[in-house]
Amino acid sequence: MLAGEEVIEQMWGVSLDRLYDSDEGQRILSCIQCGTCAGACPYGEHMLYPPRRIITMLKAGLIEDVFDSDSLFKCVNCYTCMTKCPRNIRLTEILLPLVKEQSAVRLEEMPAELQKAIENTYRYGNTYGESARKRAAWIETIEVPIRILAKDPAPVDILWFVECDLSYHPRGQAAARATALLFHLLGLDFAILGPEERCAGDCGRLSWEPGLAETLVDYNLSIFDKYTFNRIVTNDPHALDAFKFRYPMFAFKHKTTATVPELYAHLDRLKPMLTKKLDYLVTYHDSCCLGRHNGFYDEPRALLEAIPGVRLVEMDHNRENSICCGGGGGGMWLDTWYKQQGIERLSDRRLREVIATRANVLAVACPYEVSRFEDAVKLAGYEDRIIVRDITELLVEAIGGH
Amino acid sequence: MKGNGDIRIGFYICHCGTNIAGLIDVARIAEYAGTLPGVVVARDYKYMCSDPGQDLLREDIAAYHLMRIVVASCSPLLHEQTFRRAAEKGGINPYFVQMVNIREHGTWVHDDAEYMTGKAMDMVRAAVLRVYAHQPLERKQVPITPDVLIVGGGIAGIHAALTMADAGKHVYLVEREPTIGGHMAQFDKTFPTLDCAACILTPKMTAVKAHPNITLWTWSEVEKVDGFIGNFTVTVKRKARYVDEDLCVGCMECIEACIYKQGKFPDEFNMGLSKRKPIFIPFPQAVPPVPVIDPGQCLHLKKGTCKDTCVEICADRKAINFEQEPEYKEIEVGAIILATGFTPFDATRIPYYGYGKYPNVYTALELERLVNASGPTGGEVRLPDGRTPERVAIVHCVGSRDEHYNRWCSRVCCMYSMKLAHLVKEKTHAEIFNFYIDMRAPGKSMEEFYNRISSEGIHLVRGRVADVYPETLEKKTNGQIGRVIVQAEDTLIGRIRKIPVDMLILSTGLQPRIDAEEIRRMFNISCSAGGFFLERHPKLAPVNTFTDGIFLAGTCQGPKDIPDTVAQAGAAASEALALIDRGVFELEPNTAYIMEDDCSGCKSCIPLCPYTAIAFKEEKQKAEINEALCKGCGTCVASCPSGSIRQHLFEDEEIYREIRGLLAYA
Ligand SMILES: Cc1cc2nc3c(=O)[nH]c(=O)nc-3n(C[C@H](O)[C@H](O)[C@H](O)COP(=O)(O)OP(=O)(O)OC[C@H]3O[C@@H](n4cnc5c(N)ncnc54)[C@H](O)[C@@H]3O)c2cc1C
Ligand code: SF4
Ligand code: SF4
Ligand code: SF4
Ligand code: SF4
């Protein structure tokens, strides 16, 4: 079997009507109509045409009929169907984006929030519509020295790709500060792109705006070309995904990892620094891109367990069977739209499992999740019982004195 | 071109109907052959393999005093034996025959008649030159030891053993567990007939024990296999049972008397659903009816401090022997049948089915024990909290037909799932949901069985289960086990169904034994991609292996039900019988041999031989080839750095002459 990256490279330029002529398309032909994809999908019951039916409709030549329904517009790119498919069909990577692009094009009206996010990204390079110049403003709020490559272009080991949420969102900035401090204390040689960085484009791509995604890829590639670095580390699992599974189509070859596995690699040096006891009962929510798509299940848990006092409990759905927070594939900007359709937000559903564990800390490793879950906690009235923290924030808290 | 001296050669070209003569001018080739050195008669004939064709050969040998024969026809695979036999009947050594394959390597793959005629002439010339150098060879015969070894005492091993023993052969039946019976012994009823498994199995088990021709070694394993077809030397380890099989009368009083008043250790035979003592018997009808002591659990053996109440009650029967040591038996056998069976798929590998996480998620084999009247609950289907389930789901294809786990269909689980649906419904009146992808009911009476069970009113949901999770998030505290929700798309109505059930049964598939790879290596056979033992030919030699004298029976070769297992065991037994009754095994003489004076003892050939036919003789410091194992592949011949390995029928001179003939364009 080809590795994910190779498959993606091959799929470049394949369109829906020619899908079954491609190598990967032929794998799709082996679908046994078992319904696992639909049954596993967190929004399966709201889809008239789940992946299973779409596969057969395409086989029967009913491409147009597929778009009678906006089913796949609901897909949050959680990789659950793909992980469980017994035929190992790369649904989330290949089939679904092709259908989603077309579904979006045919929507009568693009949901406003999403429309805005896309426009912002086009115009400012970030979903928030903030000025690109302010992208590195957060570094003023910490004492740790942070090198910006534009100012000091000397070669560097780690290019830290901070991403939009950590750059602009107040809760994201907290994780950015924590990460910077951890990198600094570990003595890592790192630098950021600062104002030159733009959204990695994963959600652009997967939010059915391939044009936008390509613009961003082209832009970021041109910036990467300016500097010399060994590898990219990013806090955002969606960006990790973009670099590992999308950028290779455009001849991107840099080694990339996420902050969690990077920190895990230094655990033996990090552990002695974790001196402050945190009396927390923690449950960890697996990010889809970090877990299901890139296989990092043990690393985040090991980091949490390294904190003195922390006790880890698992939710009913965990690791490869975890449930999406609802933010992927553009879901981040579709909360209102889901609500209009009478569909429960996944973060609210997931929070019920958090509550059932009686944990007082929900640990996350994806920048979307902090805000999504804090919102869900508020809505459920659990603000005084559950706090949501990025793993980096908890580590810094355990270091004490910071 | 060098002549063929006084060697008189007969040449024959076959028309093969139009297969050969349809493209090339056979008469012209015969005529050409007649001009080659040594050829005294050259003919073309319609069908050389027919009786008149063979007669022609024989008559010509007499009439022309032929010393060598060349036949240009089809592949040697088809008719080399035919022409060799004809030559032998005519009075010359069968290895004085050389075939030229102008059909498969000629007329079937070319359409240019002129080109092919030229090619045929080249090939004919090569053969005529070669055959001159052929040496007379003799087929050696090795005697076959009439005894057989059968490894594994499941229904396959039992049936094969009884068949061979009834035919008067001595059988060594080696079983790893304390009893024979295999998986079948764990079932209550068997599809498709729903007859009681014990009623049909236990008589066969006792027959094994009672048979004068069967030596039954349970709690034993094969340690070492040497030798070759007809002449295997096998070492069997008989593990210490700590109960002397010869002295024990099977009263089972020792188990009763054990210092442990209650069972304490998970009972393997009941899939851990009950507890047993350190001294135990897997089930009442076990064969042999002799208890076994687990040395890791028995107080005497572990700590040396026990009141030895078992010994006390055994009294002057003196069957319990803590001093027992493993015994090693060396046996000579002529044939081996492997019947080591299967292992069920490990359900914990699919985390989203909740096995090992929710106490009401069971495997099918556990259910087999629960529905069994002699099982841990006396045949009552109860949940761990004692309640009778009201809703039960059965998940098909667990671990099967899945690229992440096992790719194959396990063939029996659809039908045993229907069986369990019936049995559980009968015993509990519960509502039953079978989740399946495709219902597979091939084979005699299977569709009828499916028809019968589905009309009993179970829910058949077409969809693979995608998730299993607790019905309520709050963990119950009153001791009751909460329901789990089974989530799947019902693909026939296109809806997601979330069905709460009290009990979930996972129909785990069949996979190779964990040690299949080790066994494979020990017996020098091959495995298929999935790890089951590989048969020599999937259709035409389904119980043979690539190693002569070793046969396969039952699920060690691939998933199958009991009827097919028994049929295959019968087939393996009759193949082994056919071999043994021949009394001798004829060896093809085209083997490699070592020129001992030249062999430098470098050992480089030894690891290269794919049939482990070469051994190193320490006393002589030379390599030695076992003719019975050598298949004549030629690997060692080509590899020997001192050129000291030669091969009958592929002597240097023969090959050089052939090459010279080929390259000497007319
Ligand atoms: C849950 C379930 C229900 C089933 N129900 C039915 C049914 O109703 N009807 C039906 O027709 N089929 C049924 N089957 C299929 C049936 O179990 C098999 O067809 C049958 O058991 C195969 O017999 P076997 O002798 O090949 O293997 P096994 O039963 O596995 O026996 C193999 C024996 O070899 C021994 N062994 C293994 N390795 C070694 C070794 N290295 N040395 C010595 N001994 C060794 C084992 O201990 C075992 O005793 C069912 C299967 C399952 C899993
Ligand atoms: S899970 Fe895979 S095989 Fe099953 S219906 Fe979906 S795409 Fe097809
Ligand atoms: S990726 Fe997730 S949301 Fe999208 S179809 Fe698959 S299971 Fe559903
Ligand atoms: S027999 Fe039925 S349950 Fe078993 S693997 Fe095949 S299809 Fe699945
Ligand atoms: S000819 Fe082949 S089979 Fe025979 S001994 Fe040599 S390597 Fe082994």
CSV table of C-alpha atoms in Angstrom, one decimal, chain B residues 36 153 195 214 234 263 315 317 362 456 476 644 655:
chain,number,residue,atom,x,y,z
B,36,LEU,CA,21.8,-34.9,-37.9
B,153,GLY,CA,-6.0,-33.6,18.2
B,195,ASP,CA,-26.9,-31.7,16.6
B,214,ILE,CA,-3.1,-45.3,18.3
B,234,VAL,CA,10.6,-36.9,15.3
B,263,GLY,CA,-11.7,-23.0,41.9
B,315,ALA,CA,-3.5,-43.4,48.3
B,317,ARG,CA,-2.9,-45.8,43.5
B,362,TYR,CA,-18.5,-11.4,24.8
B,456,GLU,CA,-37.6,-17.7,13.8
B,476,LYS,CA,-24.4,2.5,37.3
B,644,SER,CA,32.6,-29.9,-7.0
B,655,ILE,CA,24.7,-28.9,-21.1
